[in-house]
Coordinates of C-alpha atoms and ligand atoms in Angstrom, one line a residue:
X1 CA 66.2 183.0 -95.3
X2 CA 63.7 182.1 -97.9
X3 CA 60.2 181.3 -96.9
X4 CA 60.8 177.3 -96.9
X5 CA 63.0 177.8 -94.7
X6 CA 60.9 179.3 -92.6
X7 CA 57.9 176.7 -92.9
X8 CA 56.6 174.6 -90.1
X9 CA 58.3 171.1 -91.6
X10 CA 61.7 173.2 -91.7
X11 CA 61.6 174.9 -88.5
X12 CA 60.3 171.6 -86.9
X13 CA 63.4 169.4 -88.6
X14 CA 65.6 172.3 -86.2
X15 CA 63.5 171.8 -83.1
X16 CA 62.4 174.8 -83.6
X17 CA 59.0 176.1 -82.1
X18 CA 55.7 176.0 -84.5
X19 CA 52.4 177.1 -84.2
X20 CA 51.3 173.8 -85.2
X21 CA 52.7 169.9 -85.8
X22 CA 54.0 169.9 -89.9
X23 CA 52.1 167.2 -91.8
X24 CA 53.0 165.0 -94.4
X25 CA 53.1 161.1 -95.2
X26 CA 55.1 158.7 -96.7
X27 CA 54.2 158.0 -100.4
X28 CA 51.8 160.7 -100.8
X29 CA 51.8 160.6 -104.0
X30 CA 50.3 157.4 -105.0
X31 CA 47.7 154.6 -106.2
X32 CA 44.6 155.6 -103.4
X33 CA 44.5 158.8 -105.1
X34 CA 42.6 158.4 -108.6
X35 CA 44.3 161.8 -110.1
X36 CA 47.3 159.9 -109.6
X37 CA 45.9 156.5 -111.6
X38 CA 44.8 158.9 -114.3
X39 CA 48.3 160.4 -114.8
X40 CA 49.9 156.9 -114.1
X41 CA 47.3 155.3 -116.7
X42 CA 48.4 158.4 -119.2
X43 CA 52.4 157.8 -119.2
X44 CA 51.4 154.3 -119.8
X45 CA 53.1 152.8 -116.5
X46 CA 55.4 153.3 -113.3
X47 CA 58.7 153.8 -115.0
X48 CA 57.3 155.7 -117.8
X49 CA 55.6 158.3 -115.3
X50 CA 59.3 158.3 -112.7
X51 CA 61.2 159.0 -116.0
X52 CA 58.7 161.8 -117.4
X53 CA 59.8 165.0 -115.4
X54 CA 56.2 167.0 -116.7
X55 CA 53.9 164.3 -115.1
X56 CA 56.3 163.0 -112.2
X57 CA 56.0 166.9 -111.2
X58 CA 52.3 166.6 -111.5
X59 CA 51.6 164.0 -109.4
X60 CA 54.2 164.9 -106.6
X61 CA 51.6 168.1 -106.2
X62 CA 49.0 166.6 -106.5
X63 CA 48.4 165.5 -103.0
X64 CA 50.0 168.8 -102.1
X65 CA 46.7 170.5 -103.6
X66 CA 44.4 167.9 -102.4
X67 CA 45.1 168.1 -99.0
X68 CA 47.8 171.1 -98.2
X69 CA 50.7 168.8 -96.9
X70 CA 53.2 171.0 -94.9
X71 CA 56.0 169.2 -97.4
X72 CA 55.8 167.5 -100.9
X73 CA 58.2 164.8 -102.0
X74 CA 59.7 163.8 -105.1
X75 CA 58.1 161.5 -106.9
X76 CA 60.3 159.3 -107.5
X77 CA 61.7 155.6 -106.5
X78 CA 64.6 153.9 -104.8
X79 CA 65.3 151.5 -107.6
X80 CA 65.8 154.3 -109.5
X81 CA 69.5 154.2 -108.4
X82 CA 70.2 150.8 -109.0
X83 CA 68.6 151.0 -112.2
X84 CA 71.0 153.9 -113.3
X85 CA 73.5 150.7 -112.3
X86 CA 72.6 149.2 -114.8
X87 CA 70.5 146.5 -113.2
X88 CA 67.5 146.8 -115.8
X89 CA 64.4 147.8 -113.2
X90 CA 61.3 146.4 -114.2
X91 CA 57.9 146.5 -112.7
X92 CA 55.2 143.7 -113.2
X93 CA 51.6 144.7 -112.0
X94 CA 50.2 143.3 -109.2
X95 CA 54.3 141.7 -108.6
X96 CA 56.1 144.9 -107.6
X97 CA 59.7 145.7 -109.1
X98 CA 62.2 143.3 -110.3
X99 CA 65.4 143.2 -111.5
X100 CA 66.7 142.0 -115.4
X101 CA 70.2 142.0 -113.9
X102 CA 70.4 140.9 -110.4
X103 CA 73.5 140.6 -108.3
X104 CA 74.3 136.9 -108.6
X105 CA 77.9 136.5 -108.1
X106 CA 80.7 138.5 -106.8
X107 CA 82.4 139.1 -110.1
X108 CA 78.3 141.2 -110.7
X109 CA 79.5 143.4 -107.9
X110 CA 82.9 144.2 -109.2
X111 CA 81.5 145.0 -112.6
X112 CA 79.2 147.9 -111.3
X113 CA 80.4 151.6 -112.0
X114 CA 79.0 154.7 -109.4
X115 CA 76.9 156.5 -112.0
X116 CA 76.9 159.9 -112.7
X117 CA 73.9 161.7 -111.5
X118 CA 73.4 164.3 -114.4
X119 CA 74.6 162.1 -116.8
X120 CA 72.5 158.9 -115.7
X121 CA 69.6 160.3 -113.5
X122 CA 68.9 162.9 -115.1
X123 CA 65.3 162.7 -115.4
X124 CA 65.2 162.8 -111.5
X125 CA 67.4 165.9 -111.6
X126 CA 64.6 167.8 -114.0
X127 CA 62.0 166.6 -112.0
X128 CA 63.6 167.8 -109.1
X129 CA 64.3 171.8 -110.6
X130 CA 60.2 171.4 -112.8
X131 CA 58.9 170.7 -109.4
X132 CA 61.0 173.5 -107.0
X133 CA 59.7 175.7 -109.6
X134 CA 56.1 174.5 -109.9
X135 CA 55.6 174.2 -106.1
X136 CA 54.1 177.2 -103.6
X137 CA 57.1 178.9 -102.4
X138 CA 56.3 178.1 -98.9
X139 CA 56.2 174.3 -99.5
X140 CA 59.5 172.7 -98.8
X141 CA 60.5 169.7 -101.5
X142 CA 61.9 166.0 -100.0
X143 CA 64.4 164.6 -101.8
X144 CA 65.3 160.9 -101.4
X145 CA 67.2 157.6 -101.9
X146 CA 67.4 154.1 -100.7
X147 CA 69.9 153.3 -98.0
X148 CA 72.4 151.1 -99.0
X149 CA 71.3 147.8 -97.9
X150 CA 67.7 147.9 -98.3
X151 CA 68.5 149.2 -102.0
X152 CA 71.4 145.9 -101.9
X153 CA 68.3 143.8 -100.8
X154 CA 66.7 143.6 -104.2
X155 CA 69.6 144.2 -106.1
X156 CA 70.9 140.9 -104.8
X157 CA 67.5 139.0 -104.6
X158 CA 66.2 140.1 -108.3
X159 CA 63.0 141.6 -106.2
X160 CA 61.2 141.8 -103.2
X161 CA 61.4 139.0 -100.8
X162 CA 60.0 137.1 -97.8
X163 CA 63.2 135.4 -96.2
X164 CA 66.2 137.7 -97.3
X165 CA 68.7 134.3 -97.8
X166 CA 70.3 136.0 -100.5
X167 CA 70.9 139.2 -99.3
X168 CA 72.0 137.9 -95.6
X169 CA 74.1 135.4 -97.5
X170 CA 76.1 137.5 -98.8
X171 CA 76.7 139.5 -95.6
X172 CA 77.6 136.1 -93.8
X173 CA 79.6 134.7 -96.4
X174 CA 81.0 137.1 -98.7
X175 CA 81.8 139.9 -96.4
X176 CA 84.6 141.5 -98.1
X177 CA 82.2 141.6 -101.4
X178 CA 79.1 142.5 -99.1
X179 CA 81.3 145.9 -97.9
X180 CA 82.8 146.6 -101.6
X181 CA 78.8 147.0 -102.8
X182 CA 77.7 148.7 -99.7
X183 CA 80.9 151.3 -99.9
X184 CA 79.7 151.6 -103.7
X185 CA 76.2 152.2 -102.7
X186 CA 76.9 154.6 -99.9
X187 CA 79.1 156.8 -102.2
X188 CA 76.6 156.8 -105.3
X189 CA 73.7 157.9 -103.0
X190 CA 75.7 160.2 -101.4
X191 CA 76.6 161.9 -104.8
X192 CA 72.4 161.3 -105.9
X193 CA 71.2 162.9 -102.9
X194 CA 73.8 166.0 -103.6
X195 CA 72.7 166.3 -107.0
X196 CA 69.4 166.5 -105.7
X197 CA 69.9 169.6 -103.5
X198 CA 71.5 171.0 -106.2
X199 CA 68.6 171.0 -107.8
X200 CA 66.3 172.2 -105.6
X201 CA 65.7 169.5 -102.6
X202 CA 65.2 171.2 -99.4
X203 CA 65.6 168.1 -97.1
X204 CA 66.6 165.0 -97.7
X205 CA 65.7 161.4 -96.2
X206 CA 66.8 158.0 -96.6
X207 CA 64.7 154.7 -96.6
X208 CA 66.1 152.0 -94.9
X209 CA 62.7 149.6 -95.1
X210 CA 64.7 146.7 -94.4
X211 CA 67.2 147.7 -91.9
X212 CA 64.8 146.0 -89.2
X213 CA 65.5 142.3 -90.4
X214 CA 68.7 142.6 -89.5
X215 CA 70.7 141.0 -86.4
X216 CA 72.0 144.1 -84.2
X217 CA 75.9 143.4 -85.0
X218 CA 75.3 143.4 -89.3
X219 CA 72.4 146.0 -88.7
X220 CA 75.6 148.3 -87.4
X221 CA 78.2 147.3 -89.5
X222 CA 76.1 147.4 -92.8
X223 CA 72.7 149.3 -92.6
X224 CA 73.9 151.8 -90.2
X225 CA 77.4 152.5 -90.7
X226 CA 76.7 153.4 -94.5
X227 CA 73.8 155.3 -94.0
X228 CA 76.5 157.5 -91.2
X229 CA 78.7 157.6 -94.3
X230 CA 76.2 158.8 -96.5
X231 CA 74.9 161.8 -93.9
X232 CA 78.9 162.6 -93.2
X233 CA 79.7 163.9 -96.9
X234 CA 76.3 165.5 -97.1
X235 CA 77.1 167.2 -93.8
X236 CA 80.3 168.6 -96.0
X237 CA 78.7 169.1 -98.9
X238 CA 75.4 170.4 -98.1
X239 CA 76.0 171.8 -94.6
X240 CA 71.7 173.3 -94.6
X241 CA 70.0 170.7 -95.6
X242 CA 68.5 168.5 -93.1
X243 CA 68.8 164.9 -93.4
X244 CA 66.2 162.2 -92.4
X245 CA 66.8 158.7 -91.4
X246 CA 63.6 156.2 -91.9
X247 CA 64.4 152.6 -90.6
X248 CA 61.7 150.4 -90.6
X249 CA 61.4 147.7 -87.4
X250 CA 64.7 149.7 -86.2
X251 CA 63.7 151.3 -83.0
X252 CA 65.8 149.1 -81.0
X253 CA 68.7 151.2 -82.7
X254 CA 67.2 154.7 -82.0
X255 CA 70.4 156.1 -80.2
X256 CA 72.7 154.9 -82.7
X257 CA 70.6 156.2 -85.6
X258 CA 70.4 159.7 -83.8
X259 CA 73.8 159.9 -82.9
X260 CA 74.7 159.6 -87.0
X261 CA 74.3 163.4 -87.1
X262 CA 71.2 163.1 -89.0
X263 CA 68.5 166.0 -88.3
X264 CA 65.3 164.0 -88.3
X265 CA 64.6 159.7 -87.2
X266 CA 61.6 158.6 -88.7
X267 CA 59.6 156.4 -86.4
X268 CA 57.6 153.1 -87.2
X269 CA 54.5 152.6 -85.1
X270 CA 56.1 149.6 -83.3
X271 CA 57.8 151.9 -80.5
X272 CA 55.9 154.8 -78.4
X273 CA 57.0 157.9 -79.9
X274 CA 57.1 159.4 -76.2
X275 CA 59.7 157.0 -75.2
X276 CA 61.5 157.4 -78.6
X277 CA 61.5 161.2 -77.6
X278 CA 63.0 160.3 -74.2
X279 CA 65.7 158.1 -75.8
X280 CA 66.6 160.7 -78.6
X281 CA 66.9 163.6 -76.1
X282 CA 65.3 166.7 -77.3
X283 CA 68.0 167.9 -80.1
X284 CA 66.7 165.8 -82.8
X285 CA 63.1 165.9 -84.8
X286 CA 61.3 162.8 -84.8
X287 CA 58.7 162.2 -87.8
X288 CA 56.0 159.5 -87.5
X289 CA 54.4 157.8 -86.6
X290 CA 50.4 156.4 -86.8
X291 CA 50.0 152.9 -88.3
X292 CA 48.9 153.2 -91.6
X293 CA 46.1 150.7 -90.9
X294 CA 44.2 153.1 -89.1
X295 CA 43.8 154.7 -92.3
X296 CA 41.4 151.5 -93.4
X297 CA 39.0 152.8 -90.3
X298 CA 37.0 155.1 -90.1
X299 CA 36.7 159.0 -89.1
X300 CA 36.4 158.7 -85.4
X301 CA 38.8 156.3 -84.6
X302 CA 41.3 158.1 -87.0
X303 CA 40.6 161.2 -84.9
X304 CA 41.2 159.2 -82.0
X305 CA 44.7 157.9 -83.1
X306 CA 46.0 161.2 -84.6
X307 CA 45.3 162.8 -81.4
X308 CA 46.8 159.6 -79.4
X309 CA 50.6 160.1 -81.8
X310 CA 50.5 163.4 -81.2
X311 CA 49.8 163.0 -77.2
X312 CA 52.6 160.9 -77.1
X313 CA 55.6 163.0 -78.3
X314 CA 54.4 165.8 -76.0
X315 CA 54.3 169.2 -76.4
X316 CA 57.8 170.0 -76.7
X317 CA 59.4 171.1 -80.7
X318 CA 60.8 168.7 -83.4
X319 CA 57.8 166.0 -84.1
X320 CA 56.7 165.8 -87.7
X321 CA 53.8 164.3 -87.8
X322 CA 53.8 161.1 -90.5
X323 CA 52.4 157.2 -90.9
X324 CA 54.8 154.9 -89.6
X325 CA 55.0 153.4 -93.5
X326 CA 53.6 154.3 -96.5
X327 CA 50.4 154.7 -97.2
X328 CA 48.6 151.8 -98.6
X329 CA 46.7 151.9 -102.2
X330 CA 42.9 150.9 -100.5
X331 CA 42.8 153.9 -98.2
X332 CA 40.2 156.1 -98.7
X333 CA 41.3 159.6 -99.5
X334 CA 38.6 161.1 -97.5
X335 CA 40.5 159.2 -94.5
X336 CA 43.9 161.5 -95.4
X337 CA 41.0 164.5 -95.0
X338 CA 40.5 163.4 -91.6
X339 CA 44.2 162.6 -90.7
X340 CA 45.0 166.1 -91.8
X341 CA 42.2 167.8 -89.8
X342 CA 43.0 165.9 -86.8
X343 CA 46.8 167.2 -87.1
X344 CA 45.1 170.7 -87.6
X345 CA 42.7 170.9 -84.8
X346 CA 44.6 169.1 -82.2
X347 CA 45.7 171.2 -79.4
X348 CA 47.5 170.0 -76.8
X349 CA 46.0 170.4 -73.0
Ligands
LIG401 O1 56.4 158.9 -101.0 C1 56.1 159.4 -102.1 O2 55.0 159.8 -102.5 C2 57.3 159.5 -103.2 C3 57.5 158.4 -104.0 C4 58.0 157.0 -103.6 C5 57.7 155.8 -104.3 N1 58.5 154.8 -103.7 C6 56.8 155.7 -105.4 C7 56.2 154.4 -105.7 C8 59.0 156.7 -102.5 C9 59.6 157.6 -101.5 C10 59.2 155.3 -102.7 C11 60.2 154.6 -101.8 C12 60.3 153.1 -101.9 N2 60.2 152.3 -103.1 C13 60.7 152.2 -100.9 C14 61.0 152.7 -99.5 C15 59.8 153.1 -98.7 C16 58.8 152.0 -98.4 O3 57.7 152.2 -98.8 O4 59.2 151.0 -97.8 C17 60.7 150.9 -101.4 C18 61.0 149.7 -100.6 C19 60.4 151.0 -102.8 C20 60.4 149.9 -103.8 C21 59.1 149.7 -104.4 N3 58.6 150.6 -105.3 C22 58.2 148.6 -104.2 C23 58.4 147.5 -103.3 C24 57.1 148.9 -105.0 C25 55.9 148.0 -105.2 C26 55.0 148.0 -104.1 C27 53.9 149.0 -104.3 O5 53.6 149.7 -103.4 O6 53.4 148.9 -105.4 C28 57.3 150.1 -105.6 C29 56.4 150.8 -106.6 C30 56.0 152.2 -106.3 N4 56.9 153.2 -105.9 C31 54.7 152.8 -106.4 C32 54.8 154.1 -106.0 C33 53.7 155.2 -106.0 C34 53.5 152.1 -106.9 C35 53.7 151.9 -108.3 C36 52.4 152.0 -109.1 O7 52.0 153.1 -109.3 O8 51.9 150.9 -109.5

């Protein structure tokens, strides 16, 4: 075994015993840290620092240094993908990502190929093997994607959105088209996410930020089932490397998400992680899951809450601890200081 896979994050993705909670959080690597605006401000902008394999593997350790995460993750988007579609990604400042090429009609859906990853993404790929290499060798590496319909959300809206009548439209109304892009999109992140291990991702976990605004029934039959597709081949492909499942607003679903054969649920900070632990059973790691507002607070209430997360799962093996969404660009970083030595210090009793 090397010595990742001997590290708290790994061993706590098995339910394994560690001699304390792993630590890490969801888009570590980011604007609240102003090493990460000065190498941001140097490529020249987001997509130029994503596609740059030198500086994205600089700033994916740079919160590693700051604070001594128990994991790092790639840095690295989920439009990425789509973009590789051919979709043209671009980002606006202060307007978040949008598409040149959006999904408007069927006949858009039928034209799109399932890119190759070395041949399309390969900037991610060298990111991927520049920062296994760069890392501490006791520091695990997160690869990641999308899942299939929160990725199909913007492709089919152009951009973020409030209301989702697009995307749901075409679910309601074009449901043979809705499950030809979600099949495409579960196979081409299924062959991303492999190429990623290949290059050096320890783990693995999908984003599915917009799983929750679904009803139950297309929740299952679109979010869910393609994100049980996606963990199937990498279960036959890449039998060692844990998978993990974020759904945001999805905790309602918790069984079904566990049963997909996944390794790790990620947990928002809408459901008690204690009773997500009852409902999971204790085979399964849960990561999560502190509100990311508490992070705006200050030291003694964050001390507070840490300890509160961490009383709730309990004592017993596989909880990562993590926000319950990424970390937002006004936090102070002194505030991830705290967060971490709360995590640190906490002993249960
Ligand atoms: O976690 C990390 O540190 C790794 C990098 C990472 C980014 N995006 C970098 C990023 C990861 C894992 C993501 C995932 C992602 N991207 C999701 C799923 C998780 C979530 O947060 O819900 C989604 C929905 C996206 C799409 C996306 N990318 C949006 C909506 C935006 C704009 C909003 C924002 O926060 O600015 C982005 C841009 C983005 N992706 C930034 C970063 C650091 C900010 C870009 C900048 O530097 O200006």
């Amino acid at each position: 075994m090397n010595s990742r896979a001997d590290s708290r994050f790994m061993r706590a993705l098995r339910c394994e015993p560690v001699d304390r909670t792993p630590v890490w959080l969801m888009r570590q690597a980011g604007r609240y840290l102003p090493e990460y605006r000065a190498t941001r401000e140097q490529a020249g902008s987001f997509l130029a620092l994503a596609g740059n394999p030198e500086l994205a593997c600089e700033v994916t350790l740079q919160p590693i240094r700051r604070f001594g995460f128990d994991a790092a993750i790639l840095f690295s988007d989920i439009l990425i993908l789509p973009h590789a579609m051919g979709l043209g990604l671009r980002f606006t400042p202060g307007e978040g990502p949008w598409f040149e090429r959006p999904l408007h009609q069927v006949a858009d859906i039928d034209r799109l190929g399932r890119p190759d990853p070395e041949d399309d993404t390969g900037e991610v790929m060298a990111a991927v093997r520049l920062i296994r290499q760069s890392l501490p060798d006791k520091v695990p590496l997160i690869g990641f994607a999308g899942s299939p319909w929160t990725v199909a959300t913007y492709m089919i809206e152009g951009r973020g959105s409030r209301d989702f009548a697009r995307a749901k439209g075409l679910l309601l109304a074009e449901p043979a088209a809705a499950e030809r892009l979600m099949h495409l999109l579960a196979e081409a992140t299924a062959d991303y996410l492999l190429a990623q291990v290949a290059a050096g991702a320890d783990a693995l976990m999908i984003f599915d930020t917009w799983g929750g605004i679904l009803s139950p029934s297309l929740y299952r039959h679109y979010s869910l089932s393609s994100q049980a597709r996606i963990v199937e081949r990498l279960a036959a492909d890449a039998p060692d490397t844990p998978v993990i499942l974020f759904g945001k607003g999805c905790g309602q679903h918790i069984e079904a998400v566990a049963a997909t054969g996944c390794a790790g649920v990620g947990v928002d900070w809408t459901m008690d992680l204690g009773e997500a632990r009852r409902r999971v059973g204790p085979d399964i790691a849960l990561q999560g899951n502190l509100d990311p507002s508490v992070l705006l607070t200050n030291p003694t209430v964050i001390g507070q809450q840490v300890h509160a997360v961490l009383d709730a799962h309990g004592s017993g093996p596989g909880h990562i601890f993590n926000l319950g969404h990424g970390i937002t660009p006004e936090v102070p970083p002194e505030h991830v200081s705290c967060l971490v030595e709360a995590v640190r210090s906490y002993r249960a009793d």
